[in-house]
Short mmCIF file of C-alpha atoms in Angstrom, two decimals:
data_model
loop_
_atom_site.label_atom_id
_atom_site.label_comp_id
_atom_site.label_asym_id
_atom_site.label_seq_id
_atom_site.Cartn_x
_atom_site.Cartn_y
_atom_site.Cartn_z
CA UNK P 1 94.19 130.41 26.27
CA UNK P 2 95.24 127.61 24.57
CA UNK P 3 92.95 124.69 23.39
CA UNK P 4 91.20 122.64 26.47
CA UNK P 5 92.32 124.77 29.22
CA UNK P 6 88.99 124.48 31.59
CA UNK P 7 88.38 128.21 32.76
CA UNK P 8 89.01 127.63 36.06
CA UNK P 9 91.20 124.45 37.13
CA UNK P 10 89.90 123.98 40.54
CA UNK P 11 92.92 121.54 41.76
CA UNK P 12 95.33 124.15 41.26
CA UNK P 13 93.26 126.66 44.07
CA UNK P 14 93.67 123.29 46.08
CA UNK P 15 97.34 122.80 45.58
CA UNK P 16 97.78 126.63 46.76
CA UNK P 17 95.45 127.51 50.01
CA UNK P 18 99.13 128.58 51.98
CA UNK P 19 100.43 131.04 49.47
CA UNK P 20 96.81 132.01 48.66
CA UNK P 21 96.39 133.28 52.00
CA UNK P 22 100.22 134.68 52.98
CA UNK P 23 99.41 136.83 48.76
CA UNK P 24 95.86 137.49 50.82
CA UNK P 25 97.30 138.85 54.23
CA UNK P 26 99.88 141.23 51.98
CA UNK P 27 96.83 142.60 49.67
CA UNK P 28 94.96 143.22 53.05
CA UNK P 29 97.93 144.95 54.55
CA UNK P 30 98.82 146.63 51.45
CA UNK P 31 95.45 147.70 50.98
CA UNK P 32 93.87 148.70 54.24
CA UNK P 33 97.19 150.55 55.56
CA UNK P 34 96.87 153.52 53.70
CA UNK P 35 93.45 153.98 54.53
CA UNK P 36 94.08 154.05 58.67
CA UNK P 37 97.08 156.47 57.04
CA UNK P 38 94.90 158.82 54.97
CA UNK P 39 92.45 158.62 58.32
CA UNK P 40 95.08 159.88 60.56
CA UNK P 41 95.71 162.19 58.62
CA UNK P 42 92.59 163.58 57.33
CA UNK P 43 90.85 163.86 61.09
CA UNK P 44 93.32 166.32 62.16
CA UNK P 45 93.27 168.15 58.89
CA UNK P 46 89.50 167.95 57.94
CA UNK P 47 89.46 169.43 61.55
CA UNK P 48 91.52 172.25 60.79
CA UNK P 49 89.31 172.67 57.52
CA UNK P 50 86.18 172.80 59.08
CA UNK P 51 87.27 175.50 61.99
CA UNK P 52 89.23 177.66 59.55
CA UNK P 53 87.15 177.41 55.98
CA UNK P 54 89.31 179.22 53.67
CA UNK P 55 92.29 176.48 54.56
CA UNK P 56 89.46 174.24 52.86
CA UNK P 57 89.69 174.97 48.87
CA UNK P 58 93.99 174.95 49.10
CA UNK P 59 93.84 171.55 50.56
CA UNK P 60 90.50 169.74 48.15
CA UNK P 61 92.60 170.80 45.37
CA UNK P 62 95.54 169.67 46.30
CA UNK P 63 94.04 166.71 47.08
CA UNK P 64 91.98 166.06 44.10
CA UNK P 65 95.33 166.42 41.81
CA UNK P 66 97.09 164.21 43.58
CA UNK P 67 94.37 162.05 43.37
CA UNK P 68 94.09 162.66 39.25
CA UNK P 69 97.80 161.40 38.74
CA UNK P 70 97.08 157.73 37.82
CA UNK P 71 98.58 154.76 40.14
CA UNK P 72 100.68 153.18 37.31
CA UNK P 73 102.30 157.04 37.45
CA UNK P 74 102.49 157.61 40.76
CA UNK P 75 104.24 154.51 41.99
CA UNK P 76 107.14 154.90 39.39
CA UNK P 77 107.69 158.74 41.03
CA UNK P 78 108.39 157.01 44.29
CA UNK P 79 110.40 154.25 43.65
CA UNK P 80 113.28 156.68 42.99
CA UNK P 81 113.11 157.70 46.34
CA UNK P 82 111.99 154.09 48.33
CA UNK P 83 113.09 151.91 45.58
CA UNK P 84 110.44 148.62 44.85
CA UNK P 85 109.21 148.15 48.39
CA UNK P 86 105.62 148.48 49.77
CA UNK P 87 106.18 151.79 51.02
CA UNK P 88 106.06 152.02 47.12
CA UNK P 89 102.84 151.10 47.00
CA UNK P 90 101.65 152.08 50.22
CA UNK P 91 102.41 155.86 49.85
CA UNK P 92 100.46 156.92 46.49
CA UNK P 93 97.46 154.97 47.99
CA UNK P 94 97.06 156.49 50.98
CA UNK P 95 97.34 159.97 48.71
CA UNK P 96 95.12 158.73 46.96
CA UNK P 97 92.51 158.12 49.91
CA UNK P 98 92.74 162.09 51.29
CA UNK P 99 90.67 163.32 48.21
CA UNK P 100 87.37 160.79 49.36
CA UNK P 101 88.44 161.34 53.16
CA UNK P 102 88.80 165.12 53.97
CA UNK P 103 86.07 165.88 52.06
CA UNK P 104 84.04 163.88 54.05
CA UNK P 105 85.74 164.92 57.45
CA UNK P 106 84.47 167.82 56.38
CA UNK P 107 80.48 167.06 55.40
CA UNK P 108 80.73 165.39 58.98
CA UNK P 109 81.53 167.67 61.06
CA UNK P 110 79.40 170.56 58.79
CA UNK P 111 76.01 168.00 59.39
CA UNK P 112 76.82 168.67 63.19
CA UNK P 113 72.98 170.39 64.22
CA UNK P 114 73.86 173.65 65.76
CA UNK P 115 71.81 173.19 68.85
CA UNK P 116 73.90 170.31 69.79
CA UNK P 117 76.91 172.36 69.78
CA UNK P 118 75.58 175.19 71.84
CA UNK P 119 74.54 172.45 74.50
CA UNK P 120 77.48 170.97 74.72
CA UNK P 121 79.23 174.52 74.91
CA UNK P 122 76.82 175.34 77.52
CA UNK P 123 77.27 171.97 80.04
CA UNK P 124 80.50 172.93 79.99
CA UNK P 125 82.83 171.39 77.30
CA UNK P 126 86.47 172.74 76.16
CA UNK P 127 86.59 173.21 72.51
CA UNK P 128 88.88 170.25 72.10
CA UNK P 129 86.72 167.60 74.67
CA UNK P 130 83.60 168.94 72.03
CA UNK P 131 85.31 167.80 69.10
CA UNK P 132 86.35 164.24 70.34
CA UNK P 133 83.32 163.34 72.68
CA UNK P 134 80.15 165.07 70.81
CA UNK P 135 81.10 166.25 66.71
CA UNK P 136 83.34 163.24 65.82
CA UNK P 137 80.93 160.76 67.20
CA UNK P 138 77.61 162.44 65.36
CA UNK P 139 80.74 162.75 62.17
CA UNK P 140 81.18 159.18 61.92
CA UNK P 141 78.21 157.86 59.42
CA UNK P 142 79.62 160.35 56.59
CA UNK P 143 83.15 159.86 58.26
CA UNK P 144 82.28 155.80 57.21
CA UNK P 145 80.80 156.22 53.86
CA UNK P 146 84.25 157.76 52.58
CA UNK P 147 86.32 155.36 54.27
CA UNK P 148 84.46 152.29 52.51
CA UNK P 149 85.21 154.01 49.00
CA UNK P 150 88.60 154.28 50.13
CA UNK P 151 88.53 150.97 51.19
CA UNK P 152 87.07 149.81 48.37
CA UNK P 153 89.29 151.64 46.23
CA UNK P 154 92.86 150.40 48.04
CA UNK P 155 92.01 147.08 47.77
CA UNK P 156 91.40 146.71 44.36
CA UNK P 157 94.20 149.42 43.16
CA UNK P 158 96.50 147.61 45.13
CA UNK P 159 97.12 144.84 42.60
CA UNK P 160 98.20 147.67 40.29
CA UNK P 161 101.75 147.52 42.28
CA UNK P 162 102.64 144.11 41.20
CA UNK P 163 103.90 146.16 37.92
CA UNK P 164 106.91 146.95 40.48
CA UNK P 165 106.75 143.52 42.12
CA UNK P 166 104.41 144.59 45.13
CA UNK P 167 101.27 143.87 44.62
CA UNK P 168 100.10 140.86 46.92
CA UNK P 169 97.19 139.07 45.17
CA UNK P 170 98.44 140.79 41.50
CA UNK P 171 101.40 138.75 41.50
CA UNK P 172 98.95 136.09 40.17
CA UNK P 173 97.40 138.20 37.96
CA UNK P 174 100.76 138.44 36.00
CA UNK P 175 101.93 135.00 36.38
CA UNK P 176 98.79 133.97 34.72
CA UNK P 177 99.19 135.79 32.47
CA UNK P 178 102.87 134.83 31.77
CA UNK P 179 101.68 131.13 31.88
CA UNK P 180 98.83 131.36 29.75
CA UNK P 181 96.89 129.93 32.56
CA UNK P 182 93.82 131.98 33.80
CA UNK P 183 92.90 129.51 36.34
CA UNK P 184 95.26 131.89 38.97
CA UNK P 185 93.86 135.24 37.22
CA UNK P 186 90.57 135.13 38.36
CA UNK P 187 91.13 133.11 41.78
CA UNK P 188 93.43 136.49 42.25
CA UNK P 189 90.75 139.15 40.95
CA UNK P 190 87.72 137.01 42.85
CA UNK P 191 89.77 136.99 45.96
CA UNK P 192 90.47 140.99 45.97
CA UNK P 193 86.28 141.08 44.56
CA UNK P 194 85.72 139.25 48.22
CA UNK P 195 88.19 141.68 50.04
CA UNK P 196 86.60 144.66 49.19
CA UNK P 197 83.04 143.09 49.79
CA UNK P 198 83.81 141.79 52.76
CA UNK P 199 86.17 144.44 54.58
CA UNK P 200 83.23 147.27 53.19
CA UNK P 201 80.43 144.92 54.99
CA UNK P 202 82.91 145.40 58.18
CA UNK P 203 82.77 149.27 58.31
CA UNK P 204 79.29 149.42 58.26
CA UNK P 205 79.18 147.02 61.10
CA UNK P 206 81.65 148.89 62.71
CA UNK P 207 79.04 152.07 61.69
CA UNK P 208 76.63 150.70 63.53
CA UNK P 209 78.95 149.72 66.70
CA UNK P 210 80.06 153.07 67.06
CA UNK P 211 76.79 154.80 66.11
CA UNK P 212 74.43 152.92 68.47
CA UNK P 213 72.08 155.73 68.83
CA UNK P 214 71.66 155.54 64.96
CA UNK P 215 70.08 152.37 65.41
CA UNK P 216 66.23 151.12 64.98
CA UNK P 217 65.64 154.66 63.22
CA UNK P 218 67.27 153.03 60.02
CA UNK P 219 70.73 154.53 59.78
CA UNK P 220 71.11 156.20 56.36
CA UNK P 221 74.34 154.59 55.92
CA UNK D 1 116.31 168.72 45.90
CA UNK D 2 119.07 168.21 43.69
CA UNK D 3 117.88 164.69 42.57
CA UNK D 4 114.21 166.19 41.76
CA UNK D 5 115.87 168.97 39.60
CA UNK D 6 117.85 165.99 38.24
CA UNK D 7 114.46 163.82 37.69
CA UNK D 8 112.96 167.14 35.95
CA UNK D 9 116.32 167.37 33.65
CA UNK D 10 115.34 163.81 32.39
CA UNK D 11 111.92 164.21 31.79
CA UNK D 12 112.74 166.94 29.55
CA UNK D 13 115.67 165.29 28.21
CA UNK D 14 113.25 162.71 27.29
CA UNK D 15 110.44 165.22 25.97
CA UNK D 16 112.58 167.01 24.07
CA UNK D 17 114.71 164.28 22.22
CA UNK D 18 113.37 164.31 18.12
CA UNK D 19 112.78 160.48 18.43
CA UNK D 20 109.93 160.42 21.13
CA UNK D 21 108.20 162.23 18.56
CA UNK D 22 108.01 160.23 15.46
CA UNK D 23 107.00 156.74 14.13
CA UNK D 24 104.79 153.77 16.13
CA UNK D 25 106.59 154.28 19.41
CA UNK D 26 106.32 158.09 19.47
CA UNK D 27 104.34 160.05 21.68
CA UNK D 28 101.65 161.72 18.70
CA UNK D 29 101.39 157.86 17.97
CA UNK D 30 100.65 156.60 21.66
CA UNK D 31 99.08 159.64 23.41
CA UNK D 32 96.25 159.01 20.22
CA UNK D 33 96.32 154.78 20.91
CA UNK D 34 95.44 155.78 24.92
CA UNK D 35 92.75 158.54 23.93
CA UNK D 36 91.39 156.14 21.42
CA UNK D 37 90.43 153.54 24.56
CA UNK D 38 89.79 155.72 27.25
CA UNK D 39 87.64 158.35 24.97
CA UNK D 40 85.82 155.00 23.57
CA UNK D 41 85.14 153.19 27.25
CA UNK D 42 84.48 156.91 28.54
CA UNK D 43 81.19 157.30 25.74
CA UNK D 44 79.76 153.55 26.09
CA UNK D 45 79.82 154.36 29.67
CA UNK D 46 78.39 157.54 29.68
CA UNK D 47 75.64 155.87 27.92
CA UNK D 48 74.87 153.26 30.18
CA UNK D 49 75.66 154.96 32.99
CA UNK D 50 73.67 158.44 32.13
CA UNK D 51 70.81 156.05 30.73
CA UNK D 52 70.42 153.84 34.07
CA UNK D 53 71.18 157.35 36.25
CA UNK D 54 68.08 159.42 34.66
CA UNK D 55 65.99 156.64 34.27
CA UNK D 56 66.31 155.10 38.17
CA UNK D 57 66.77 158.53 39.11
CA UNK D 58 63.61 159.82 37.88
CA UNK D 59 61.26 156.90 38.33
CA UNK D 60 62.61 156.10 41.88
CA UNK D 61 62.16 152.46 40.48
CA UNK D 62 65.06 150.21 41.17
CA UNK D 63 67.84 152.55 43.30
CA UNK D 64 68.62 149.66 45.79
CA UNK D 65 69.49 147.63 42.64
CA UNK D 66 71.63 150.64 41.43
CA UNK D 67 73.57 150.64 44.49
CA UNK D 68 74.60 147.15 44.69
CA UNK D 69 75.47 147.29 41.41
CA UNK D 70 77.80 150.07 41.75
CA UNK D 71 79.08 148.85 44.91
CA UNK D 72 79.91 145.62 43.26
CA UNK D 73 81.95 147.44 40.23
CA UNK D 74 84.05 148.99 42.56
CA UNK D 75 85.64 145.95 44.25
CA UNK D 76 86.15 145.00 40.31
CA UNK D 77 90.21 145.02 40.76
CA UNK D 78 90.97 146.88 36.63
CA UNK D 79 94.03 144.75 37.02
CA UNK D 80 92.82 141.71 36.81
CA UNK D 81 89.96 142.28 34.42
CA UNK D 82 92.05 143.75 31.81
CA UNK D 83 94.13 140.61 32.20
CA UNK D 84 91.63 138.06 32.44
CA UNK D 85 90.16 139.09 29.32
CA UNK D 86 93.40 139.56 27.23
CA UNK D 87 94.12 135.77 28.60
CA UNK D 88 90.13 134.51 27.46
CA UNK D 89 89.84 136.54 24.82
CA UNK D 90 92.98 136.59 22.97
CA UNK D 91 95.06 140.50 22.49
CA UNK D 92 92.84 143.30 20.96
CA UNK D 93 91.46 146.39 21.40
CA UNK D 94 87.71 145.03 22.80
CA UNK D 95 89.05 143.74 25.70
CA UNK D 96 90.54 146.56 27.19
CA UNK D 97 87.22 148.29 26.40
CA UNK D 98 85.03 146.09 28.42
CA UNK D 99 87.11 146.05 32.18
CA UNK D 100 87.44 149.78 31.53
CA UNK D 101 84.06 150.51 30.68
CA UNK D 102 82.90 148.41 34.00
CA UNK D 103 85.54 150.51 35.97
CA UNK D 104 83.79 153.81 34.59
CA UNK D 105 80.17 153.07 34.81
CA UNK D 106 79.56 153.27 39.10
CA UNK D 107 80.77 156.81 39.56
CA UNK D 108 78.52 157.83 36.67
CA UNK D 109 75.60 156.04 37.21
CA UNK D 110 75.85 156.48 41.09
CA UNK D 111 76.63 160.72 40.66
CA UNK D 112 73.35 160.83 38.41
CA UNK D 113 70.95 158.29 40.31
CA UNK D 114 72.34 161.14 43.46
CA UNK D 115 71.98 164.11 41.25
CA UNK D 116 68.42 163.58 40.02
CA UNK D 117 67.18 161.46 43.70
CA UNK D 118 68.11 165.06 45.26
CA UNK D 119 66.52 167.55 42.90
CA UNK D 120 64.63 169.53 45.30
CA UNK D 121 60.79 167.84 45.25
CA UNK D 122 59.54 171.51 45.20
CA UNK D 123 60.87 171.96 42.20
CA UNK D 124 59.79 168.76 40.71
CA UNK D 125 56.57 169.42 41.58
CA UNK D 126 56.00 173.08 40.47
CA UNK D 127 57.56 171.94 37.51
CA UNK D 128 54.83 169.14 37.37
CA UNK D 129 52.06 172.05 38.49
CA UNK D 130 52.89 174.00 35.79
CA UNK D 131 51.77 171.12 32.99
CA UNK D 132 55.33 169.74 32.30
CA UNK D 133 55.19 166.01 31.05
CA UNK D 134 57.91 163.06 32.70
CA UNK D 135 60.10 164.13 29.77
CA UNK D 136 60.39 167.70 30.62
CA UNK D 137 59.98 167.58 33.89
CA UNK D 138 63.36 165.24 33.53
CA UNK D 139 64.85 167.36 30.64
CA UNK D 140 64.02 171.16 31.89
CA UNK D 141 64.55 170.37 35.48
CA UNK D 142 65.52 167.36 37.14
CA UNK D 143 69.27 167.26 34.58
CA UNK D 144 70.20 170.71 35.05
CA UNK D 145 69.80 170.53 38.47
CA UNK D 146 71.57 167.77 39.08
CA UNK D 147 74.32 168.88 36.36
CA UNK D 148 77.05 169.73 38.77
CA UNK D 149 76.67 165.78 40.59
CA UNK D 150 76.44 164.18 36.75
CA UNK D 151 79.91 165.86 35.94
CA UNK D 152 81.13 165.49 39.02
CA UNK D 153 81.21 161.83 38.49
CA UNK D 154 81.85 161.90 34.82
CA UNK D 155 85.06 163.62 35.38
CA UNK D 156 85.99 160.38 38.17
CA UNK D 157 84.92 158.07 35.58
CA UNK D 158 87.28 160.24 32.68
CA UNK D 159 90.64 160.51 35.56
CA UNK D 160 89.94 156.95 36.62
CA UNK D 161 90.30 155.80 32.73
CA UNK D 162 92.52 157.73 31.27
CA UNK D 163 95.06 156.46 34.12
CA UNK D 164 93.57 152.93 34.01
CA UNK D 165 94.20 153.04 30.34
CA UNK D 166 98.24 152.80 31.47
CA UNK D 167 97.60 149.22 32.61
CA UNK D 168 96.61 147.94 29.04
CA UNK D 169 100.37 147.99 28.00
CA UNK D 170 100.99 145.59 30.68
CA UNK D 171 99.73 142.25 28.27
CA UNK D 172 100.92 143.92 25.08
CA UNK D 173 97.95 146.99 24.27
CA UNK D 174 99.51 150.00 23.34
CA UNK D 175 98.57 153.59 24.63
CA UNK D 176 100.95 155.73 27.36
CA UNK D 177 101.19 152.87 29.65
CA UNK D 178 104.09 151.05 26.93
CA UNK D 179 106.46 153.52 28.45
CA UNK D 180 105.91 152.89 31.95
CA UNK D 181 106.00 149.11 31.71
CA UNK D 182 109.11 148.89 28.37
CA UNK D 183 111.44 150.94 30.69
CA UNK D 184 110.69 148.82 33.92
CA UNK D 185 110.96 145.56 31.95
CA UNK D 186 114.21 146.82 30.01
CA UNK D 187 115.39 149.15 33.25
CA UNK D 188 115.47 152.41 31.44
CA UNK D 189 114.59 155.16 34.24
CA UNK D 190 114.38 157.88 32.05
CA UNK D 191 111.69 156.34 29.70
CA UNK D 192 109.52 154.97 32.84
CA UNK D 193 109.63 158.89 34.54
CA UNK D 194 109.19 160.14 30.93
CA UNK D 195 106.20 157.82 30.48
CA UNK D 196 104.07 158.63 33.74
CA UNK D 197 105.16 162.56 33.37
CA UNK D 198 103.19 162.40 29.88
CA UNK D 199 100.21 160.40 31.42
CA UNK D 200 100.60 162.75 34.72
CA UNK D 201 99.52 166.23 32.14
CA UNK D 202 96.84 163.78 30.33
CA UNK D 203 95.02 163.13 33.87
CA UNK D 204 95.37 166.99 34.67
CA UNK D 205 94.55 168.26 31.20
CA UNK D 206 91.23 165.92 31.73
CA UNK D 207 90.71 167.59 34.85
CA UNK D 208 91.05 171.51 33.98
CA UNK D 209 88.62 170.05 31.01
CA UNK D 210 85.74 169.07 33.28
CA UNK D 211 86.48 172.48 35.35
CA UNK D 212 85.86 174.87 32.38
CA UNK D 213 82.70 172.44 31.69
CA UNK D 214 81.43 172.65 35.10
CA UNK D 215 81.95 176.63 34.57
CA UNK D 216 80.16 176.42 31.50
CA UNK D 217 77.05 174.26 31.42
CA UNK D 218 76.38 174.56 34.81
CA UNK D 219 73.21 177.42 35.84
CA UNK D 220 74.79 179.86 37.82
CA UNK D 221 72.07 179.70 40.05
CA UNK D 222 73.63 176.20 40.89
CA UNK D 223 76.49 177.86 41.58
CA UNK D 224 77.36 177.64 45.49
CA UNK D 225 75.74 174.16 45.39
CA UNK D 226 77.90 173.63 42.84
CA UNK D 227 81.14 174.65 44.71
CA UNK D 228 80.62 171.96 47.36
CA UNK D 229 81.63 169.14 45.10
#
């Protein structure tokens, strides 16, 4: 940083509000769509793992191995097939969410008390209806706990995608380094944290709305 | 399929060319840099995370603070932090360590704390009843029983650190990320994919090491519980 440069030039932020809003939108799309895709994949896969226990260990191992592949490397491997596009960032991020979401879906389903399951069956629920109307709602707190972790880490990982030109707010991080100008870096870093925390708070709220019966008992999520 | 084989061939050629194995830009030197960054950050993060996690888990005080701090820290984009620290403090190893430690503390802290807190109260009471001091309860009962979760936290932290240390190459530091960043700027796909392959291999080795470590140190009596994590 050059001498005399203030840590944050507030005027710069004021001049770039529109642009910052645009990149914030891109960032949210890049960070949250993967969580949504991850959930769409994990719920049926988790149900399958819960039903046929032998499917679980290999699925979990595969998800863990994927998770251990560094994001930068995984982006690079996908560049070959999807080019320098948003998909190249979103596919690896989707794969990462699986390592958190699948175990949480399975644990969530496992947390359904057996008497509840039996009662639903005795009331004549088909197994599909029982899963959708009884077991999944009861699993919501554990699943949401996983979604929170996945969403927060996905949002902060998006910035790395800037190395292939698709990083949402990460744009300001590389830009700030090139210009030796800390304001954009600080602004982007703080905005990313805020996005993560607001998303987290909204997820907690969503969970409360989805599980009205848990209210008042001090939901433990 | 052909393309996949082609990529594997590219990586193979890159790995076997002798230029890759000598000098400052060779794999051994870059790997050593990478391991230095990751190892040191993990060491510091372990000291901090274990100390606070054990303290809070054992005493039960400050649980809310631990959860809040860990949650906040997880939201920090490490890429931003690395670049920011380098811009503010200049290029050297220390700034990168700060960012990587911040990344690695939360999983270690949370898992240690949850592990100790989750120890069966009956076991704890029994240990006290046998006349164990607070320290003995911690070291002989709580830590061994929390070990599967503690190791899981360490594994997650280690993998994240090894993965994220690649980002340090962007603002001009060494490590395995150099190949990826340099390859991108020179449009040299072989360099990018070769470097990525080395990083992936390293991450898988770390994963395997932790699996082996868990087999070695977790008490056999806890195996069924350990298998769940």
